[in-house]
mmCIF file of C-alpha atoms in Angstrom:
data_model
loop_
_atom_site.group_PDB
_atom_site.id
_atom_site.type_symbol
_atom_site.label_atom_id
_atom_site.label_comp_id
_atom_site.label_asym_id
_atom_site.label_seq_id
_atom_site.Cartn_x
_atom_site.Cartn_y
_atom_site.Cartn_z
ATOM 1 C CA MET A 1 -0.019 0.017 -0.026
ATOM 2 C CA LEU A 2 2.815 2.466 0.903
ATOM 3 C CA LYS A 3 4.485 1.551 -2.376
ATOM 4 C CA TRP A 4 1.431 2.573 -4.385
ATOM 5 C CA GLN A 5 1.053 5.727 -2.307
ATOM 6 C CA ALA A 6 4.669 6.653 -3.072
ATOM 7 C CA ILE A 7 4.131 6.026 -6.875
ATOM 8 C CA PHE A 8 0.896 8.107 -6.848
ATOM 9 C CA THR A 9 2.686 10.895 -4.997
ATOM 10 C CA LEU A 10 5.537 10.902 -7.573
ATOM 11 C CA LEU A 11 3.185 10.909 -10.471
ATOM 12 C CA LEU A 12 1.354 13.984 -9.111
ATOM 13 C CA LYS A 13 4.515 16.089 -8.697
ATOM 14 C CA THR A 14 4.598 19.036 -11.054
ATOM 15 C CA ARG A 15 7.990 18.057 -12.535
ATOM 16 C CA THR A 16 6.631 14.622 -13.355
ATOM 17 C CA LEU A 17 3.506 16.057 -14.917
ATOM 18 C CA VAL A 18 5.299 18.547 -17.149
ATOM 19 C CA TRP A 19 7.356 15.710 -18.413
ATOM 20 C CA VAL A 20 4.307 13.608 -19.116
ATOM 21 C CA TYR A 21 2.708 16.501 -21.052
ATOM 22 C CA ILE A 22 5.892 16.982 -23.104
ATOM 23 C CA LEU A 23 6.613 13.198 -23.799
ATOM 24 C CA LEU A 24 2.892 12.700 -24.767
ATOM 25 C CA ALA A 25 3.120 15.500 -27.294
ATOM 26 C CA LEU A 26 6.375 14.100 -28.805
ATOM 27 C CA ILE A 27 5.067 10.514 -28.850
ATOM 28 C CA VAL A 28 1.855 11.453 -30.636
ATOM 29 C CA THR A 29 3.872 13.413 -33.102
ATOM 30 C CA PHE A 30 6.097 10.423 -33.839
ATOM 31 C CA GLN A 31 3.094 8.170 -34.133
ATOM 32 C CA ASN A 32 1.329 10.273 -36.458
ATOM 33 C CA ILE A 33 4.320 10.882 -38.742
ATOM 34 C CA SER A 34 5.306 7.210 -38.702
ATOM 35 C CA LEU A 35 1.842 6.003 -39.737
ATOM 36 C CA GLY A 36 2.395 7.529 -43.134
ATOM 37 C CA SER A 37 -0.636 8.116 -45.515
ATOM 38 C CA PHE A 38 -3.639 6.221 -46.669
ATOM 39 C CA GLU A 39 -5.681 6.245 -49.914
ATOM 40 C CA PHE A 40 -9.270 7.488 -49.621
ATOM 41 C CA LYS A 41 -11.992 5.079 -50.573
ATOM 42 C CA MET A 42 -15.735 5.653 -50.760
ATOM 43 C CA PRO A 43 -17.629 4.273 -47.743
ATOM 44 C CA ALA A 44 -19.727 1.108 -48.229
ATOM 45 C CA GLN A 45 -22.743 2.943 -46.878
ATOM 46 C CA ALA A 46 -23.932 6.507 -47.432
ATOM 47 C CA PRO A 47 -22.929 8.873 -44.592
ATOM 48 C CA SER A 48 -25.666 9.493 -42.129
ATOM 49 C CA GLY A 49 -24.888 12.954 -40.570
ATOM 50 C CA GLN A 50 -24.052 14.879 -43.682
ATOM 51 C CA ASN A 51 -22.128 18.162 -43.679
ATOM 52 C CA ILE A 52 -20.471 20.357 -46.171
ATOM 53 C CA VAL A 53 -17.709 17.673 -46.866
ATOM 54 C CA ASN A 54 -19.356 14.502 -45.608
ATOM 55 C CA ASN A 55 -21.723 13.936 -48.396
ATOM 56 C CA LEU A 56 -21.424 11.581 -51.598
ATOM 57 C CA ASP A 57 -21.061 14.340 -54.175
ATOM 58 C CA THR A 58 -17.988 15.773 -52.369
ATOM 59 C CA MET A 59 -16.542 12.483 -51.402
ATOM 60 C CA LYS A 60 -16.304 11.433 -55.129
ATOM 61 C CA LYS A 61 -13.789 14.254 -55.687
ATOM 62 C CA TYR A 62 -11.496 12.706 -52.961
ATOM 63 C CA VAL A 63 -11.313 9.189 -54.587
ATOM 64 C CA GLY A 64 -7.725 8.204 -55.468
ATOM 65 C CA TYR A 65 -5.960 10.810 -53.285
ATOM 66 C CA SER A 66 -3.945 9.935 -50.266
ATOM 67 C CA PHE A 67 -3.930 11.656 -46.888
ATOM 68 C CA THR A 68 -1.698 11.730 -43.937
ATOM 69 C CA ASN A 69 -2.714 10.685 -40.470
ATOM 70 C CA TYR A 70 -2.113 14.224 -39.259
ATOM 71 C CA ASN A 71 -4.607 15.700 -41.719
ATOM 72 C CA ASN A 72 -5.673 18.653 -39.499
ATOM 73 C CA TYR A 73 -2.090 19.902 -39.202
ATOM 74 C CA VAL A 74 -1.813 19.680 -43.088
ATOM 75 C CA ILE A 75 -5.061 21.814 -43.375
ATOM 76 C CA PHE A 76 -3.508 24.551 -41.224
ATOM 77 C CA LYS A 77 -0.150 24.373 -43.064
ATOM 78 C CA ARG A 78 -1.663 24.563 -46.431
ATOM 79 C CA SER A 79 -3.895 27.488 -45.384
ATOM 80 C CA TRP A 80 -0.736 29.630 -45.171
ATOM 81 C CA VAL A 81 0.111 28.742 -48.829
ATOM 82 C CA HIS A 82 -3.381 29.456 -49.993
ATOM 83 C CA LEU A 83 -3.426 32.874 -48.154
ATOM 84 C CA THR A 84 -0.136 33.955 -49.775
ATOM 85 C CA LYS A 85 -1.318 32.786 -53.241
ATOM 86 C CA GLY A 86 -4.711 34.549 -52.924
ATOM 87 C CA LYS A 87 -6.683 31.295 -53.126
ATOM 88 C CA ASN A 88 -9.919 30.750 -51.240
ATOM 89 C CA LEU A 89 -9.189 29.416 -47.985
ATOM 90 C CA TYR A 90 -12.586 27.913 -47.468
ATOM 91 C CA ILE A 91 -13.080 25.357 -50.309
ATOM 92 C CA ILE A 92 -11.956 21.786 -50.544
ATOM 93 C CA TYR A 93 -8.536 20.976 -51.890
ATOM 94 C CA PRO A 94 -8.765 17.069 -52.504
ATOM 95 C CA ALA A 95 -5.171 16.903 -53.768
ATOM 96 C CA GLU A 96 -3.908 18.317 -50.480
ATOM 97 C CA HIS A 97 -5.987 17.174 -47.545
ATOM 98 C CA TRP A 98 -9.461 16.071 -46.378
ATOM 99 C CA ASP A 99 -12.025 18.561 -45.067
ATOM 100 C CA LEU A 100 -12.247 22.342 -44.887
ATOM 101 C CA PHE A 101 -10.198 25.079 -43.216
ATOM 102 C CA LYS A 102 -12.587 26.829 -40.874
ATOM 103 C CA TYR A 103 -10.449 29.279 -38.949
ATOM 104 C CA SER A 104 -9.798 32.864 -39.693
ATOM 105 C CA PRO A 105 -7.325 34.241 -42.229
ATOM 106 C CA THR A 106 -5.288 35.631 -39.248
ATOM 107 C CA PHE A 107 -4.773 32.054 -38.005
ATOM 108 C CA ALA A 108 -3.497 31.104 -41.527
ATOM 109 C CA PHE A 109 -1.011 33.952 -41.266
ATOM 110 C CA LEU A 110 0.126 33.074 -37.742
ATOM 111 C CA PHE A 111 0.736 29.480 -38.738
ATOM 112 C CA ALA A 112 3.402 30.591 -41.207
ATOM 113 C CA PRO A 113 6.505 29.699 -38.952
ATOM 114 C CA LEU A 114 5.199 26.121 -38.612
ATOM 115 C CA ALA A 115 4.120 25.845 -42.250
ATOM 116 C CA LEU A 116 7.641 26.542 -43.358
ATOM 117 C CA MET A 117 9.185 23.822 -41.238
ATOM 118 C CA PRO A 118 9.409 20.027 -42.110
ATOM 119 C CA ASP A 119 6.265 18.296 -40.903
ATOM 120 C CA PHE A 120 7.900 16.324 -38.037
ATOM 121 C CA ILE A 121 9.306 19.560 -36.503
ATOM 122 C CA GLY A 122 6.222 21.774 -37.108
ATOM 123 C CA LEU A 123 3.890 19.131 -35.849
ATOM 124 C CA ALA A 124 5.942 18.545 -32.671
ATOM 125 C CA ILE A 125 6.000 22.274 -31.958
ATOM 126 C CA TRP A 126 2.308 22.551 -32.634
ATOM 127 C CA ASN A 127 1.552 19.662 -30.176
ATOM 128 C CA LEU A 128 3.855 21.050 -27.558
ATOM 129 C CA LEU A 129 2.358 24.519 -27.847
ATOM 130 C CA ASN A 130 -1.200 23.141 -27.247
ATOM 131 C CA SER A 131 -0.006 20.936 -24.344
ATOM 132 C CA LEU A 132 2.181 23.495 -22.461
ATOM 133 C CA VAL A 133 -0.189 26.425 -22.808
ATOM 134 C CA LEU A 134 -2.866 24.531 -20.996
ATOM 135 C CA PHE A 135 -0.304 23.115 -18.468
ATOM 136 C CA LEU A 136 1.041 26.599 -17.653
ATOM 137 C CA ALA A 137 -2.413 28.102 -17.409
ATOM 138 C CA ILE A 138 -3.719 25.439 -14.982
ATOM 139 C CA ARG A 139 -0.569 25.882 -12.895
ATOM 140 C CA GLN A 140 -1.353 29.570 -12.463
ATOM 141 C CA LEU A 141 -4.842 29.137 -11.196
ATOM 142 C CA PRO A 142 -5.446 30.160 -7.529
ATOM 143 C CA PHE A 143 -5.746 26.678 -6.192
ATOM 144 C CA SER A 144 -3.575 24.632 -3.756
ATOM 145 C CA ASP A 145 -0.591 22.981 -5.480
ATOM 146 C CA LYS A 146 -2.169 19.591 -4.899
ATOM 147 C CA ASN A 147 -5.413 20.550 -6.651
ATOM 148 C CA ARG A 148 -3.562 22.137 -9.608
ATOM 149 C CA ASN A 149 -1.745 18.890 -10.134
ATOM 150 C CA LEU A 150 -4.918 16.772 -9.689
ATOM 151 C CA PHE A 151 -6.546 19.127 -12.238
ATOM 152 C CA LEU A 152 -3.587 18.465 -14.716
ATOM 153 C CA ALA A 153 -4.034 14.678 -14.286
ATOM 154 C CA PHE A 154 -7.870 14.922 -14.632
ATOM 155 C CA VAL A 155 -7.711 16.561 -18.127
ATOM 156 C CA LEU A 156 -4.815 14.482 -19.361
ATOM 157 C CA ILE A 157 -6.857 12.036 -21.413
ATOM 158 C CA GLU A 158 -8.982 14.669 -23.185
ATOM 159 C CA GLN A 159 -5.811 16.667 -23.783
ATOM 160 C CA LEU A 160 -4.237 13.573 -25.386
ATOM 161 C CA THR A 161 -7.371 13.062 -27.558
ATOM 162 C CA ALA A 162 -7.146 16.629 -28.792
ATOM 163 C CA ILE A 163 -3.548 16.440 -29.734
ATOM 164 C CA GLN A 164 -3.950 13.090 -31.402
ATOM 165 C CA ASN A 165 -6.165 14.913 -33.697
ATOM 166 C CA GLU A 166 -3.812 17.926 -34.094
ATOM 167 C CA GLN A 167 -6.691 20.198 -33.052
ATOM 168 C CA SER A 168 -6.435 23.590 -31.333
ATOM 169 C CA ASN A 169 -8.895 22.847 -28.490
ATOM 170 C CA THR A 170 -6.276 22.382 -25.807
ATOM 171 C CA LEU A 171 -4.835 25.777 -26.876
ATOM 172 C CA MET A 172 -8.275 27.344 -26.695
ATOM 173 C CA ALA A 173 -8.783 26.067 -23.147
ATOM 174 C CA GLY A 174 -5.449 27.459 -22.051
ATOM 175 C CA LEU A 175 -5.901 30.813 -23.673
ATOM 176 C CA MET A 176 -9.369 31.284 -21.917
ATOM 177 C CA LEU A 177 -7.733 30.422 -18.551
ATOM 178 C CA LEU A 178 -4.901 32.794 -19.193
ATOM 179 C CA ALA A 179 -7.298 35.568 -19.987
ATOM 180 C CA TYR A 180 -9.013 35.047 -16.661
ATOM 181 C CA ILE A 181 -5.607 34.837 -14.859
ATOM 182 C CA SER A 182 -4.439 38.042 -16.444
ATOM 183 C CA LEU A 183 -7.619 39.907 -15.422
ATOM 184 C CA GLN A 184 -7.060 38.600 -11.853
ATOM 185 C CA LYS A 185 -3.656 40.330 -11.966
ATOM 186 C CA GLY A 186 -5.019 43.539 -13.516
ATOM 187 C CA LYS A 187 -3.285 43.054 -16.792
ATOM 188 C CA ALA A 188 -6.100 43.905 -19.257
ATOM 189 C CA GLN A 189 -3.703 44.198 -22.182
ATOM 190 C CA TRP A 190 -2.668 40.470 -21.860
ATOM 191 C CA ALA A 191 -6.332 39.292 -21.103
ATOM 192 C CA THR A 192 -7.584 40.947 -24.222
ATOM 193 C CA LEU A 193 -4.700 39.676 -26.312
ATOM 194 C CA TRP A 194 -5.433 36.055 -25.376
ATOM 195 C CA LEU A 195 -9.216 36.383 -26.013
ATOM 196 C CA VAL A 196 -8.640 38.063 -29.363
ATOM 197 C CA VAL A 197 -6.235 35.290 -30.480
ATOM 198 C CA ALA A 198 -8.683 32.670 -29.268
ATOM 199 C CA THR A 199 -11.533 34.172 -31.028
ATOM 200 C CA LEU A 200 -9.619 34.503 -34.312
ATOM 201 C CA ILE A 201 -8.839 30.755 -34.068
ATOM 202 C CA LYS A 202 -12.293 29.549 -32.948
ATOM 203 C CA ILE A 203 -15.182 32.099 -32.979
ATOM 204 C CA PHE A 204 -16.860 30.662 -29.950
ATOM 205 C CA SER A 205 -14.121 32.118 -27.800
ATOM 206 C CA VAL A 206 -15.733 35.427 -28.088
ATOM 207 C CA ILE A 207 -17.875 34.480 -25.052
ATOM 208 C CA GLY A 208 -14.791 34.981 -22.949
ATOM 209 C CA PHE A 209 -15.171 38.748 -23.217
ATOM 210 C CA CYS A 210 -18.026 38.652 -20.758
ATOM 211 C CA LEU A 211 -15.290 38.273 -18.016
ATOM 212 C CA PHE A 212 -14.591 42.012 -18.196
ATOM 213 C CA LEU A 213 -17.743 42.676 -16.374
ATOM 214 C CA PHE A 214 -16.003 41.616 -13.116
ATOM 215 C CA TYR A 215 -13.161 44.018 -13.208
ATOM 216 C CA PRO A 216 -12.640 47.807 -13.016
ATOM 217 C CA LYS A 217 -11.210 49.989 -15.750
ATOM 218 C CA LYS A 218 -13.691 48.539 -18.293
ATOM 219 C CA LEU A 219 -12.840 51.342 -20.869
ATOM 220 C CA LYS A 220 -9.295 50.285 -20.732
ATOM 221 C CA PHE A 221 -10.368 46.625 -21.479
ATOM 222 C CA ILE A 222 -12.489 47.753 -24.352
ATOM 223 C CA GLY A 223 -9.639 49.865 -25.786
ATOM 224 C CA TYR A 224 -7.179 47.075 -25.657
ATOM 225 C CA ALA A 225 -9.752 44.668 -27.202
ATOM 226 C CA ILE A 226 -10.278 47.061 -30.088
ATOM 227 C CA LEU A 227 -6.559 47.617 -30.580
ATOM 228 C CA TRP A 228 -5.753 43.873 -30.614
ATOM 229 C CA SER A 229 -8.634 43.118 -32.860
ATOM 230 C CA LEU A 230 -7.654 45.740 -35.439
ATOM 231 C CA LEU A 231 -4.057 44.593 -35.344
ATOM 232 C CA PHE A 232 -4.703 40.981 -35.842
ATOM 233 C CA PHE A 233 -7.498 41.528 -38.334
ATOM 234 C CA MET A 234 -4.945 43.400 -40.545
ATOM 235 C CA LEU A 235 -1.893 41.257 -40.069
ATOM 236 C CA PRO A 236 -2.532 39.163 -43.244
ATOM 237 C CA LEU A 237 -2.153 42.509 -45.229
ATOM 238 C CA LEU A 238 1.549 41.777 -44.933
ATOM 239 C CA VAL A 239 1.099 38.989 -47.578
ATOM 240 C CA THR A 240 -2.229 39.717 -49.279
ATOM 241 C CA PRO A 241 -4.007 42.834 -50.591
ATOM 242 C CA TRP A 242 -6.952 44.504 -48.887
ATOM 243 C CA HIS A 243 -9.678 43.418 -51.308
ATOM 244 C CA THR A 244 -8.474 39.753 -51.144
ATOM 245 C CA LEU A 245 -8.415 39.899 -47.281
ATOM 246 C CA LEU A 246 -12.065 41.143 -47.175
ATOM 247 C CA TRP A 247 -12.974 38.418 -49.566
ATOM 248 C CA GLN A 248 -11.458 35.789 -47.416
ATOM 249 C CA TYR A 249 -13.399 37.062 -44.310
ATOM 250 C CA GLN A 250 -16.571 36.925 -46.432
ATOM 251 C CA ASN A 251 -15.770 33.384 -47.422
ATOM 252 C CA TRP A 252 -15.176 32.629 -43.713
ATOM 253 C CA ALA A 253 -18.557 33.889 -42.733
ATOM 254 C CA THR A 254 -20.128 31.991 -45.450
ATOM 255 C CA VAL A 255 -18.590 28.641 -44.443
ATOM 256 C CA LEU A 256 -19.378 29.128 -40.854
ATOM 257 C CA ALA A 257 -23.040 29.845 -41.743
ATOM 258 C CA ALA A 258 -23.358 26.826 -43.863
ATOM 259 C CA ASP A 259 -21.682 24.705 -41.256
ATOM 260 C CA GLN A 260 -24.146 25.973 -38.550
ATOM 261 C CA SER A 261 -27.121 24.173 -40.169
ATOM 262 C CA THR A 262 -25.458 20.726 -40.984
ATOM 263 C CA SER A 263 -25.120 18.743 -37.705
ATOM 264 C CA TYR A 264 -25.908 18.441 -34.016
ATOM 265 C CA GLY A 265 -22.609 17.148 -32.678
ATOM 266 C CA LEU A 266 -21.916 16.064 -29.109
ATOM 267 C CA SER A 267 -24.062 18.801 -27.808
ATOM 268 C CA VAL A 268 -27.248 19.569 -25.901
ATOM 269 C CA MET A 269 -29.001 19.473 -29.308
ATOM 270 C CA GLY A 270 -27.296 16.191 -30.127
ATOM 271 C CA TRP A 271 -28.568 14.705 -26.904
ATOM 272 C CA LEU A 272 -32.200 15.894 -27.517
ATOM 273 C CA HIS A 273 -32.003 14.499 -31.050
ATOM 274 C CA SER A 274 -30.546 11.078 -30.094
ATOM 275 C CA TRP A 275 -32.662 10.560 -27.026
ATOM 276 C CA PHE A 276 -36.051 12.063 -27.961
ATOM 277 C CA GLY A 277 -35.865 12.331 -31.760
ATOM 278 C CA ILE A 278 -36.160 16.101 -31.665
ATOM 279 C CA GLU A 279 -35.451 17.646 -35.096
ATOM 280 C CA GLY A 280 -34.736 21.283 -35.660
ATOM 281 C CA GLY A 281 -34.895 24.008 -33.030
ATOM 282 C CA LYS A 282 -31.178 24.336 -32.799
ATOM 283 C CA ASN A 283 -31.364 28.141 -32.622
ATOM 284 C CA ILE A 284 -34.013 28.098 -29.825
ATOM 285 C CA VAL A 285 -31.872 25.603 -27.779
ATOM 286 C CA THR A 286 -28.919 27.763 -28.084
ATOM 287 C CA LEU A 287 -30.824 30.911 -27.080
ATOM 288 C CA ILE A 288 -32.104 29.120 -24.064
ATOM 289 C CA GLY A 289 -28.654 28.010 -23.250
ATOM 290 C CA MET A 290 -27.362 31.498 -23.560
ATOM 291 C CA ALA A 291 -30.122 32.888 -21.384
ATOM 292 C CA LEU A 292 -29.323 30.411 -18.651
ATOM 293 C CA PHE A 293 -25.550 31.195 -19.025
ATOM 294 C CA LEU A 294 -26.246 34.973 -18.666
ATOM 295 C CA LEU A 295 -28.819 34.662 -15.834
ATOM 296 C CA PRO A 296 -26.292 34.487 -12.970
ATOM 297 C CA LEU A 297 -24.782 37.628 -14.168
ATOM 298 C CA ILE A 298 -27.632 39.526 -12.624
ATOM 299 C CA LYS A 299 -26.083 38.855 -9.154
ATOM 300 C CA TRP A 300 -23.716 41.853 -9.543
ATOM 301 C CA ARG A 301 -23.138 41.974 -5.753
ATOM 302 C CA LEU A 302 -21.148 38.870 -6.187
ATOM 303 C CA TYR A 303 -18.750 40.282 -8.878
ATOM 304 C CA LYS A 304 -15.968 40.763 -6.306
ATOM 305 C CA ASN A 305 -16.217 37.206 -4.947
ATOM 306 C CA GLU A 306 -13.492 35.032 -6.494
ATOM 307 C CA LEU A 307 -15.424 31.729 -6.217
ATOM 308 C CA TYR A 308 -18.226 33.417 -8.121
ATOM 309 C CA ARG A 309 -15.962 34.440 -10.929
ATOM 310 C CA LEU A 310 -14.430 31.085 -11.119
ATOM 311 C CA LEU A 311 -17.693 29.400 -11.365
ATOM 312 C CA ILE A 312 -18.672 31.757 -14.200
ATOM 313 C CA LEU A 313 -15.397 30.748 -15.858
ATOM 314 C CA ALA A 314 -16.320 27.031 -15.420
ATOM 315 C CA SER A 315 -19.813 27.695 -16.867
ATOM 316 C CA MET A 316 -18.304 29.447 -19.850
ATOM 317 C CA LEU A 317 -15.854 26.670 -20.596
ATOM 318 C CA LEU A 318 -18.657 24.132 -20.491
ATOM 319 C CA TRP A 319 -21.174 26.231 -22.393
ATOM 320 C CA VAL A 320 -18.967 26.609 -25.437
ATOM 321 C CA VAL A 321 -18.839 22.911 -25.898
ATOM 322 C CA ILE A 322 -22.253 21.584 -24.786
ATOM 323 C CA PHE A 323 -23.997 24.237 -26.954
ATOM 324 C CA ASN A 324 -21.687 23.817 -29.867
ATOM 325 C CA HIS A 325 -23.317 21.972 -32.790
ATOM 326 C CA LYS A 326 -19.995 20.902 -34.173
ATOM 327 C CA ALA A 327 -18.586 19.541 -30.841
ATOM 328 C CA GLU A 328 -16.777 16.264 -31.157
ATOM 329 C CA SER A 329 -14.582 14.249 -28.903
ATOM 330 C CA PRO A 330 -11.417 16.327 -29.207
ATOM 331 C CA THR A 331 -13.418 19.406 -28.286
ATOM 332 C CA PHE A 332 -14.073 18.050 -24.758
ATOM 333 C CA VAL A 333 -10.724 19.119 -23.333
ATOM 334 C CA ILE A 334 -12.333 22.628 -23.089
ATOM 335 C CA ALA A 335 -15.436 21.118 -21.220
ATOM 336 C CA LEU A 336 -13.203 19.073 -18.952
ATOM 337 C CA THR A 337 -11.204 22.193 -18.153
ATOM 338 C CA GLY A 338 -14.510 23.723 -17.057
ATOM 339 C CA VAL A 339 -15.364 20.784 -14.914
ATOM 340 C CA GLY A 340 -11.903 21.050 -13.288
ATOM 341 C CA VAL A 341 -12.255 24.712 -12.502
ATOM 342 C CA TRP A 342 -15.706 24.003 -10.894
ATOM 343 C CA TYR A 343 -14.409 21.112 -8.754
ATOM 344 C CA PHE A 344 -10.954 22.053 -7.784
ATOM 345 C CA SER A 345 -11.781 25.585 -6.824
ATOM 346 C CA ARG A 346 -13.247 24.388 -3.410
ATOM 347 C CA ASP A 347 -12.832 21.689 -0.819
ATOM 348 C CA ALA A 348 -14.070 18.361 -1.979
ATOM 349 C CA VAL A 349 -17.542 17.172 -0.911
ATOM 350 C CA TRP A 350 -18.805 13.732 -1.710
ATOM 351 C CA TRP A 351 -21.530 14.647 -4.214
ATOM 352 C CA ARG A 352 -19.128 16.850 -6.317
ATOM 353 C CA THR A 353 -16.509 14.051 -6.220
ATOM 354 C CA LEU A 354 -19.158 11.637 -7.438
ATOM 355 C CA LEU A 355 -20.005 13.950 -10.318
ATOM 356 C CA LEU A 356 -16.241 14.396 -11.126
ATOM 357 C CA TRP A 357 -15.868 10.530 -11.400
ATOM 358 C CA LEU A 358 -18.894 10.308 -13.633
ATOM 359 C CA VAL A 359 -17.399 12.863 -15.925
ATOM 360 C CA PHE A 360 -14.103 11.101 -15.941
ATOM 361 C CA ILE A 361 -15.671 7.794 -16.708
ATOM 362 C CA PHE A 362 -18.374 8.494 -19.227
ATOM 363 C CA THR A 363 -16.748 11.568 -20.902
ATOM 364 C CA SER A 364 -12.995 10.833 -20.819
ATOM 365 C CA LEU A 365 -12.875 7.065 -20.655
ATOM 366 C CA SER A 366 -15.960 6.316 -22.816
ATOM 367 C CA VAL A 367 -13.953 6.803 -26.044
ATOM 368 C CA THR A 368 -10.969 4.530 -24.938
ATOM 369 C CA ASP A 369 -10.531 0.810 -25.233
ATOM 370 C CA LEU A 370 -11.444 0.343 -21.633
ATOM 371 C CA PHE A 371 -14.947 -0.140 -22.976
ATOM 372 C CA PRO A 372 -15.759 -2.805 -25.559
ATOM 373 C CA HIS A 373 -16.589 -1.558 -29.024
ATOM 374 C CA SER A 374 -20.059 -3.124 -28.740
ATOM 375 C CA ILE A 375 -20.876 -0.817 -25.907
ATOM 376 C CA LYS A 376 -19.339 2.219 -27.543
ATOM 377 C CA ASP A 377 -20.912 1.527 -31.001
ATOM 378 C CA ASN A 378 -24.321 0.567 -29.742
ATOM 379 C CA PHE A 379 -24.780 2.802 -26.692
ATOM 380 C CA PHE A 380 -22.165 5.555 -26.065
ATOM 381 C CA ILE A 381 -21.927 6.850 -29.620
ATOM 382 C CA PRO A 382 -25.599 6.693 -30.792
ATOM 383 C CA TYR A 383 -26.815 8.145 -27.438
ATOM 384 C CA THR A 384 -24.191 10.868 -27.224
ATOM 385 C CA VAL A 385 -23.267 9.666 -23.751
ATOM 386 C CA LYS A 386 -20.040 11.619 -23.775
ATOM 387 C CA VAL A 387 -21.799 14.894 -23.426
ATOM 388 C CA LEU A 388 -24.370 14.014 -20.693
ATOM 389 C CA PRO A 389 -22.149 14.315 -17.542
ATOM 390 C CA CYS A 390 -20.979 17.764 -18.855
ATOM 391 C CA ILE A 391 -24.537 18.925 -19.373
ATOM 392 C CA PHE A 392 -25.361 17.911 -15.821
ATOM 393 C CA VAL A 393 -22.354 19.550 -14.364
ATOM 394 C CA TRP A 394 -23.062 22.785 -16.152
ATOM 395 C CA CYS A 395 -26.672 22.786 -14.782
ATOM 396 C CA VAL A 396 -25.200 22.295 -11.278
ATOM 397 C CA VAL A 397 -22.748 25.216 -11.825
ATOM 398 C CA VAL A 398 -25.754 27.450 -12.937
ATOM 399 C CA VAL A 399 -27.834 26.447 -9.904
ATOM 400 C CA GLU A 400 -24.838 27.050 -7.638
ATOM 401 C CA LEU A 401 -24.332 30.444 -8.948
ATOM 402 C CA MET A 402 -27.914 31.316 -8.553
ATOM 403 C CA LEU A 403 -28.028 30.079 -4.991
ATOM 404 C CA MET A 404 -24.827 31.786 -3.959
ATOM 405 C CA LYS A 405 -25.192 34.567 -1.368
ATOM 406 C CA PRO A 406 -23.380 37.847 -1.305
ATOM 407 C CA VAL A 407 -21.819 36.928 1.993
ATOM 408 C CA ALA A 408 -20.181 33.758 0.539
ATOM 409 C CA LEU A 409 -16.463 33.800 0.933
ATOM 410 C CA LYS A 410 -14.047 32.323 -1.647
ATOM 411 C CA ARG A 411 -12.825 28.945 -0.808
ATOM 412 C CA ILE A 412 -9.743 28.046 -2.842
#
């Protein structure tokens, strides 16, 4: 027993965890590079949840082409080339990669340093950037050292899932945490920078700007937000003319609007559809979710309470996933970060610990090989089980916020 306690203690040391995050990023990079490429073949059955790319007419254009096992990174890399050549960033390029580029023209510009590197170096740096930004952000949260390290261990599986797909979700979670931390330190210039960068990568990060309500010098915050927004909006002008850049932003808006109506994802709407057969009403569900998210903000007397602010942060991180019609498994590192903020911001109580374990088992572990494929294929996937614990925790967070009294003291 003492031996296992010693091992557990060693694994939860900060130095151990940082090496785990680094090594996993490098191992995933090596794995994806070494797997090589595969030739696309038409599926035996017609795709069920069709979107802009996932339909038979588009798929036919991909037949005969080969794709790497790090396709998302290739999409990001090629976006820089398309930007500099004045090509439409938001159409399919079957000879280069699968799927569409859906980020901003600014992201394509910022990806230039990695795009100019050999894939194995650029992909390694990309995975390390995602992993370490989240690691450093969690290590700066106002929790005990033990809780910060438990937090890092708690999100590790979802972080691994995200970097295995070369996605930016881990970076998004880290940037939103850094924005909160910067505001706590009174550094509006840094907070707005992280939020603007996050929004120009994934548009849903704009919800993070609600954090400015809790802090003084709001005009300063707004001024920095405008400054950073204009700067990053115009950065691509260094490699593309003004009229082409405006055209690219119009194309981005078009693809986002088209993408909005094509799927339910692992979201509240996906749950309603898979459990109750509800079709349509996506906008209504989102509006109800937004109203419930904003409702606790009426408790302005609590704005100076740090626990209240942390719970709003947790609600925000959960909201952007569970009400995201495009949420998929790699997106849930953001939601799990929200769950971690909610749980580790206070002393543990049994019912919160039970919820934490339910999230860990049915959200994080449900996609791993710990569960038989028969259970995953016939129950977890068709019934969107992965999102259910996160929906429940978000509801708990909203209720806790509404029940919180002005006399409540922070408990970190």
